[in-house]
Amino acid sequence: MLQLRAAKVRLPLATFVSMIASGENPDFRPTGFLLRPAFLLATILFSGCATTHELKVDSIAKPRAADAVSYEVRNKNPLVADDSLRFKEAAGYVKTALSGRGMYEAPSNTKADMVIDVDYGVSPPKVKQEMVSEPVYVTIPGQIRTERIQVGTDSQGRPVYQTVTVQDPPSTQFAGFREYLVTVTVYEKYLKLSARENKEATEGRPATEIWTVDITSEGESRDVRKHLPILVAASIDYIGKDSQGQKTIRLKDNAGDIAFVKKGLE
């Protein structure tokens, strides 16, 4: 009787794709998870075309917030100097996003309608558990069969044959996926844009807030500079608007809004 030996191994993605593309039959059901080869291959290939980022967005705006169109940008991050290249880069991304909402930076000799405070950074690390899925394979022994082979010749030079038992090489087949928990350290990258009326505080009360947008993105990377164009791009549709609570949005690396922010104002 043919016996199967489970081989729960982690294979490189290229190897996994190659196995499926070569036509090895994944229609094996020990895990109760069945995938068609073509569908599985397409899923792997197309999902790898661009990274998808999940972000949380929360925005509020007062009535007639759209009336304020000219602005002055100010730095609210105490860890970054106002005249640093790091803040200038961040401010450039934000100004590009604001231009996408029909807003513009007020000339130096003109009083802006509003002051926009820009705060961004990365929160302290936190540990969490995530479910990881990996492919499972089984090794199927090769077929056992008999062959008649020549083992020599007799005294008269005639061939002498013998029947021997041989086994074909084993094959590996996709069997499904297994899931398990892993502990990871994640960081929350954040961006906050706050627009307020360009007026002096009166009687100890700050200027009236016009709108705010809070964007966060959680992941294993703590590189906020790399993620800043993504955070800014996520803000575009919510600047000057009320999101009616926190929303979850997804952006791919090749999204138009990200390309627009990176390109900058010309």
mmCIF file of C-alpha atoms in Angstrom:
data_model
loop_
_atom_site.group_PDB
_atom_site.id
_atom_site.type_symbol
_atom_site.label_atom_id
_atom_site.label_comp_id
_atom_site.label_asym_id
_atom_site.label_seq_id
_atom_site.Cartn_x
_atom_site.Cartn_y
_atom_site.Cartn_z
ATOM 1 C CA MET A 1 0.000 0.000 0.000
ATOM 2 C CA LEU A 2 1.235 3.469 -0.901
ATOM 3 C CA GLN A 3 2.156 5.533 2.145
ATOM 4 C CA LEU A 4 2.436 9.314 2.416
ATOM 5 C CA ARG A 5 4.983 11.119 4.475
ATOM 6 C CA ALA A 6 4.017 14.621 5.545
ATOM 7 C CA ALA A 7 6.689 17.199 4.932
ATOM 8 C CA LYS A 8 5.726 20.463 6.619
ATOM 9 C CA VAL A 9 8.508 22.653 5.352
ATOM 10 C CA ARG A 10 8.883 26.330 4.548
ATOM 11 C CA LEU A 11 9.938 26.715 0.933
ATOM 12 C CA PRO A 12 11.027 29.901 -0.839
ATOM 13 C CA LEU A 13 8.239 31.594 -2.767
ATOM 14 C CA ALA A 14 10.077 31.067 -6.055
ATOM 15 C CA THR A 15 10.232 27.313 -5.415
ATOM 16 C CA PHE A 16 6.544 27.198 -4.471
ATOM 17 C CA VAL A 17 5.518 29.074 -7.621
ATOM 18 C CA SER A 18 7.759 26.904 -9.765
ATOM 19 C CA MET A 19 6.149 23.722 -8.414
ATOM 20 C CA ILE A 20 2.659 24.952 -9.157
ATOM 21 C CA ALA A 21 3.596 26.312 -12.576
ATOM 22 C CA SER A 22 5.213 23.009 -13.561
ATOM 23 C CA GLY A 23 1.872 21.265 -13.202
ATOM 24 C CA GLU A 24 2.322 19.317 -9.989
ATOM 25 C CA ASN A 25 -1.119 18.438 -8.752
ATOM 26 C CA PRO A 26 -2.058 20.257 -5.523
ATOM 27 C CA ASP A 27 -5.430 18.525 -5.330
ATOM 28 C CA PHE A 28 -4.581 16.813 -2.058
ATOM 29 C CA ARG A 29 -6.814 17.178 0.953
ATOM 30 C CA PRO A 30 -5.205 16.221 4.262
ATOM 31 C CA THR A 31 -5.684 19.728 5.602
ATOM 32 C CA GLY A 32 -9.163 20.176 4.193
ATOM 33 C CA PHE A 33 -7.949 23.108 2.093
ATOM 34 C CA LEU A 34 -8.246 22.720 -1.669
ATOM 35 C CA LEU A 35 -6.898 25.139 -4.257
ATOM 36 C CA ARG A 36 -6.769 24.890 -8.023
ATOM 37 C CA PRO A 37 -3.210 25.307 -9.365
ATOM 38 C CA ALA A 38 -3.993 28.133 -11.790
ATOM 39 C CA PHE A 39 -5.921 30.096 -9.177
ATOM 40 C CA LEU A 40 -3.211 29.618 -6.575
ATOM 41 C CA LEU A 41 -0.479 30.688 -8.959
ATOM 42 C CA ALA A 42 -2.415 33.779 -10.053
ATOM 43 C CA THR A 43 -3.087 34.733 -6.440
ATOM 44 C CA ILE A 44 0.586 34.534 -5.541
ATOM 45 C CA LEU A 45 1.830 36.399 -8.593
ATOM 46 C CA PHE A 46 -0.688 39.243 -8.589
ATOM 47 C CA SER A 47 -0.657 39.761 -4.827
ATOM 48 C CA GLY A 48 3.093 40.247 -5.056
ATOM 49 C CA CYS A 49 2.901 43.031 -7.623
ATOM 50 C CA ALA A 50 2.517 45.797 -5.026
ATOM 51 C CA THR A 51 2.509 46.009 -1.260
ATOM 52 C CA THR A 52 -0.830 46.990 0.278
ATOM 53 C CA HIS A 53 -0.777 49.308 3.283
ATOM 54 C CA GLU A 54 -3.628 49.414 5.785
ATOM 55 C CA LEU A 55 -4.180 52.768 7.459
ATOM 56 C CA LYS A 56 -6.574 54.245 10.005
ATOM 57 C CA VAL A 57 -7.978 57.696 9.222
ATOM 58 C CA ASP A 58 -10.025 59.941 11.489
ATOM 59 C CA SER A 59 -10.973 63.473 10.505
ATOM 60 C CA ILE A 60 -13.271 66.232 11.685
ATOM 61 C CA ALA A 61 -14.197 69.578 10.148
ATOM 62 C CA LYS A 62 -16.351 72.501 11.111
ATOM 63 C CA PRO A 63 -19.055 73.791 8.734
ATOM 64 C CA ARG A 64 -17.743 75.853 5.814
ATOM 65 C CA ALA A 65 -14.237 74.498 6.338
ATOM 66 C CA ALA A 66 -13.754 74.636 2.582
ATOM 67 C CA ASP A 67 -13.871 78.452 2.701
ATOM 68 C CA ALA A 68 -10.293 78.504 4.050
ATOM 69 C CA VAL A 69 -7.983 77.894 1.094
ATOM 70 C CA SER A 70 -4.704 79.708 1.794
ATOM 71 C CA TYR A 71 -2.427 78.413 4.513
ATOM 72 C CA GLU A 72 0.820 78.658 6.420
ATOM 73 C CA VAL A 73 2.496 75.399 7.485
ATOM 74 C CA ARG A 74 4.095 75.066 10.909
ATOM 75 C CA ASN A 75 6.057 72.284 12.530
ATOM 76 C CA LYS A 76 4.537 70.644 15.633
ATOM 77 C CA ASN A 77 7.128 67.883 16.010
ATOM 78 C CA PRO A 78 9.495 68.895 18.837
ATOM 79 C CA LEU A 79 12.040 66.284 17.734
ATOM 80 C CA VAL A 80 12.507 67.859 14.304
ATOM 81 C CA ALA A 81 13.956 71.329 13.743
ATOM 82 C CA ASP A 82 11.849 73.739 11.695
ATOM 83 C CA ASP A 83 14.701 74.411 9.270
ATOM 84 C CA SER A 84 15.812 70.783 8.945
ATOM 85 C CA LEU A 85 15.775 68.945 5.625
ATOM 86 C CA ARG A 86 13.618 66.303 7.288
ATOM 87 C CA PHE A 87 10.810 68.759 8.050
ATOM 88 C CA LYS A 88 11.136 70.498 4.672
ATOM 89 C CA GLU A 89 10.637 67.130 3.002
ATOM 90 C CA ALA A 90 7.561 66.402 5.131
ATOM 91 C CA ALA A 91 6.147 69.873 4.531
ATOM 92 C CA GLY A 92 6.632 69.406 0.792
ATOM 93 C CA TYR A 93 4.559 66.222 0.840
ATOM 94 C CA VAL A 94 1.806 67.950 2.838
ATOM 95 C CA LYS A 95 1.726 70.985 0.538
ATOM 96 C CA THR A 96 1.342 68.700 -2.446
ATOM 97 C CA ALA A 97 -1.577 66.933 -0.775
ATOM 98 C CA LEU A 98 -3.193 70.278 0.077
ATOM 99 C CA SER A 99 -2.883 71.371 -3.542
ATOM 100 C CA GLY A 100 -4.937 68.319 -4.438
ATOM 101 C CA ARG A 101 -7.752 69.859 -2.382
ATOM 102 C CA GLY A 102 -7.480 73.258 -4.113
ATOM 103 C CA MET A 103 -5.485 74.887 -1.299
ATOM 104 C CA TYR A 104 -2.329 76.957 -1.692
ATOM 105 C CA GLU A 105 0.452 78.387 0.437
ATOM 106 C CA ALA A 106 -0.089 82.085 1.088
ATOM 107 C CA PRO A 107 2.625 84.418 -0.272
ATOM 108 C CA SER A 108 4.945 85.900 2.354
ATOM 109 C CA ASN A 109 3.304 89.322 2.089
ATOM 110 C CA THR A 110 -0.241 87.946 2.459
ATOM 111 C CA LYS A 111 -2.045 86.763 5.567
ATOM 112 C CA ALA A 112 -3.098 83.138 5.239
ATOM 113 C CA ASP A 113 -6.641 81.990 5.981
ATOM 114 C CA MET A 114 -5.370 79.276 8.297
ATOM 115 C CA VAL A 115 -2.316 77.842 10.006
ATOM 116 C CA ILE A 116 -1.748 74.115 9.479
ATOM 117 C CA ASP A 117 0.258 72.324 12.153
ATOM 118 C CA VAL A 118 2.111 69.224 10.968
ATOM 119 C CA ASP A 119 3.010 66.521 13.462
ATOM 120 C CA TYR A 120 4.377 63.118 12.529
ATOM 121 C CA GLY A 121 6.533 60.385 13.992
ATOM 122 C CA VAL A 122 6.598 56.831 15.284
ATOM 123 C CA SER A 123 5.166 55.535 18.554
ATOM 124 C CA PRO A 124 7.065 53.280 20.995
ATOM 125 C CA PRO A 125 7.214 49.609 19.986
ATOM 126 C CA LYS A 126 4.590 47.157 21.132
ATOM 127 C CA VAL A 127 4.470 43.382 21.018
ATOM 128 C CA LYS A 128 1.550 41.508 19.481
ATOM 129 C CA GLN A 129 0.707 38.080 18.138
ATOM 130 C CA GLU A 130 -0.145 37.469 14.507
ATOM 131 C CA MET A 131 -1.425 34.441 12.630
ATOM 132 C CA VAL A 132 0.971 33.217 9.954
ATOM 133 C CA SER A 133 0.024 30.850 7.148
ATOM 134 C CA GLU A 134 2.563 28.693 5.324
ATOM 135 C CA PRO A 135 2.285 25.989 2.648
ATOM 136 C CA VAL A 136 2.389 22.316 3.588
ATOM 137 C CA TYR A 137 3.756 19.632 1.273
ATOM 138 C CA VAL A 138 3.705 15.841 1.225
ATOM 139 C CA THR A 139 6.330 13.560 -0.236
ATOM 140 C CA ILE A 140 4.888 10.683 -2.248
ATOM 141 C CA PRO A 141 7.238 7.724 -2.808
ATOM 142 C CA GLY A 142 7.860 6.779 -6.429
ATOM 143 C CA GLN A 143 6.016 3.922 -8.054
ATOM 144 C CA ILE A 144 7.501 0.436 -7.485
ATOM 145 C CA ARG A 145 7.748 -1.646 -10.630
ATOM 146 C CA THR A 146 9.797 -4.453 -12.193
ATOM 147 C CA GLU A 147 12.199 -4.263 -15.086
ATOM 148 C CA ARG A 148 13.989 -6.932 -17.129
ATOM 149 C CA ILE A 149 17.616 -5.976 -17.517
ATOM 150 C CA GLN A 150 20.670 -7.641 -19.012
ATOM 151 C CA VAL A 151 23.109 -8.789 -16.342
ATOM 152 C CA GLY A 152 25.656 -10.507 -18.533
ATOM 153 C CA THR A 153 26.168 -13.160 -21.240
ATOM 154 C CA ASP A 154 26.420 -16.923 -21.215
ATOM 155 C CA SER A 155 29.323 -19.034 -22.485
ATOM 156 C CA GLN A 156 28.049 -18.693 -26.011
ATOM 157 C CA GLY A 157 27.780 -14.914 -25.840
ATOM 158 C CA ARG A 158 24.030 -14.784 -25.555
ATOM 159 C CA PRO A 159 22.594 -12.101 -23.207
ATOM 160 C CA VAL A 160 21.425 -13.131 -19.793
ATOM 161 C CA TYR A 161 18.496 -11.227 -18.355
ATOM 162 C CA GLN A 162 17.180 -10.770 -14.824
ATOM 163 C CA THR A 163 13.987 -9.258 -13.487
ATOM 164 C CA VAL A 164 14.659 -6.574 -10.822
ATOM 165 C CA THR A 165 12.465 -4.344 -8.716
ATOM 166 C CA VAL A 166 12.978 -0.572 -9.117
ATOM 167 C CA GLN A 167 11.339 2.515 -7.609
ATOM 168 C CA ASP A 168 10.771 5.824 -9.359
ATOM 169 C CA PRO A 169 11.991 9.031 -7.671
ATOM 170 C CA PRO A 170 9.627 10.510 -5.040
ATOM 171 C CA SER A 171 7.470 13.539 -5.865
ATOM 172 C CA THR A 172 6.442 16.478 -3.701
ATOM 173 C CA GLN A 173 2.896 17.829 -3.807
ATOM 174 C CA PHE A 174 1.200 20.821 -2.253
ATOM 175 C CA ALA A 175 -1.191 19.721 0.486
ATOM 176 C CA GLY A 176 -2.637 22.953 1.850
ATOM 177 C CA PHE A 177 -1.693 25.508 4.487
ATOM 178 C CA ARG A 178 -1.024 25.405 8.186
ATOM 179 C CA GLU A 179 -1.475 28.372 10.498
ATOM 180 C CA TYR A 180 0.356 29.276 13.681
ATOM 181 C CA LEU A 181 0.879 32.265 15.958
ATOM 182 C CA VAL A 182 4.082 34.288 15.969
ATOM 183 C CA THR A 183 5.115 37.146 18.251
ATOM 184 C CA VAL A 184 6.126 40.323 16.431
ATOM 185 C CA THR A 185 7.175 43.828 17.414
ATOM 186 C CA VAL A 186 5.224 46.542 15.629
ATOM 187 C CA TYR A 187 5.414 50.322 15.428
ATOM 188 C CA GLU A 188 2.688 52.843 14.773
ATOM 189 C CA LYS A 189 3.631 55.563 12.305
ATOM 190 C CA TYR A 190 1.394 58.619 12.566
ATOM 191 C CA LEU A 191 0.613 61.914 10.874
ATOM 192 C CA LYS A 192 -1.615 64.648 12.258
ATOM 193 C CA LEU A 193 -2.655 67.740 10.316
ATOM 194 C CA SER A 194 -4.487 70.437 12.286
ATOM 195 C CA ALA A 195 -5.846 73.563 10.618
ATOM 196 C CA ARG A 196 -6.861 76.581 12.719
ATOM 197 C CA GLU A 197 -7.892 80.127 11.980
ATOM 198 C CA ASN A 198 -4.963 82.464 11.480
ATOM 199 C CA LYS A 199 -5.838 84.675 14.432
ATOM 200 C CA GLU A 200 -4.162 85.538 17.688
ATOM 201 C CA ALA A 201 -5.425 83.851 20.822
ATOM 202 C CA THR A 202 -7.956 85.997 22.689
ATOM 203 C CA GLU A 203 -8.563 85.869 26.426
ATOM 204 C CA GLY A 204 -6.379 82.780 26.686
ATOM 205 C CA ARG A 205 -8.441 80.866 24.137
ATOM 206 C CA PRO A 206 -6.617 79.429 21.116
ATOM 207 C CA ALA A 207 -7.718 80.174 17.592
ATOM 208 C CA THR A 208 -10.717 78.181 16.354
ATOM 209 C CA GLU A 209 -9.911 74.827 14.831
ATOM 210 C CA ILE A 210 -11.129 74.434 11.242
ATOM 211 C CA TRP A 211 -10.312 70.796 10.542
ATOM 212 C CA THR A 212 -7.987 67.968 11.623
ATOM 213 C CA VAL A 213 -6.870 64.706 10.055
ATOM 214 C CA ASP A 214 -5.238 61.850 11.991
ATOM 215 C CA ILE A 215 -3.633 58.975 10.052
ATOM 216 C CA THR A 216 -1.862 55.951 11.527
ATOM 217 C CA SER A 217 -0.235 52.869 10.053
ATOM 218 C CA GLU A 218 0.991 49.905 12.097
ATOM 219 C CA GLY A 219 3.698 47.488 11.021
ATOM 220 C CA GLU A 220 7.085 45.973 11.783
ATOM 221 C CA SER A 221 8.973 48.846 10.146
ATOM 222 C CA ARG A 222 9.792 51.919 12.206
ATOM 223 C CA ASP A 223 10.972 53.943 9.197
ATOM 224 C CA VAL A 224 8.561 56.867 9.352
ATOM 225 C CA ARG A 225 10.347 58.705 6.551
ATOM 226 C CA LYS A 226 9.692 55.823 4.151
ATOM 227 C CA HIS A 227 6.016 55.710 5.166
ATOM 228 C CA LEU A 228 5.413 59.470 5.232
ATOM 229 C CA PRO A 229 4.312 59.746 1.559
ATOM 230 C CA ILE A 230 1.831 56.936 2.224
ATOM 231 C CA LEU A 231 0.447 58.649 5.341
ATOM 232 C CA VAL A 232 0.140 61.958 3.494
ATOM 233 C CA ALA A 233 -1.510 60.320 0.488
ATOM 234 C CA ALA A 234 -4.090 58.751 2.797
ATOM 235 C CA SER A 235 -5.031 62.216 4.083
ATOM 236 C CA ILE A 236 -5.968 63.733 0.710
ATOM 237 C CA ASP A 237 -9.588 62.580 0.570
ATOM 238 C CA TYR A 238 -10.200 63.637 4.197
ATOM 239 C CA ILE A 239 -8.664 67.108 4.343
ATOM 240 C CA GLY A 240 -11.406 69.574 5.298
ATOM 241 C CA LYS A 241 -13.952 66.775 5.695
ATOM 242 C CA ASP A 242 -15.603 64.886 8.529
ATOM 243 C CA SER A 243 -14.996 61.136 8.329
ATOM 244 C CA GLN A 244 -17.798 60.435 10.826
ATOM 245 C CA GLY A 245 -15.473 58.305 12.920
ATOM 246 C CA GLN A 246 -12.347 56.288 12.243
ATOM 247 C CA LYS A 247 -12.087 54.638 8.834
ATOM 248 C CA THR A 248 -9.812 51.859 7.614
ATOM 249 C CA ILE A 249 -8.400 52.365 4.137
ATOM 250 C CA ARG A 250 -5.904 50.437 2.006
ATOM 251 C CA LEU A 251 -3.374 51.870 -0.408
ATOM 252 C CA LYS A 252 -1.048 50.004 -2.716
ATOM 253 C CA ASP A 253 2.507 51.190 -3.294
ATOM 254 C CA ASN A 254 1.597 52.032 -6.890
ATOM 255 C CA ALA A 255 -1.509 54.069 -5.962
ATOM 256 C CA GLY A 256 -1.928 57.321 -7.849
ATOM 257 C CA ASP A 257 -2.180 59.443 -4.693
ATOM 258 C CA ILE A 258 1.186 58.160 -3.434
ATOM 259 C CA ALA A 259 2.838 58.902 -6.780
ATOM 260 C CA PHE A 260 1.232 62.367 -6.735
ATOM 261 C CA VAL A 261 2.613 63.146 -3.255
ATOM 262 C CA LYS A 262 6.096 61.879 -4.084
ATOM 263 C CA LYS A 263 6.232 63.896 -7.276
ATOM 264 C CA GLY A 264 5.693 67.114 -5.343
ATOM 265 C CA LEU A 265 4.796 70.597 -6.509
ATOM 266 C CA GLU A 266 6.497 71.709 -9.692
#
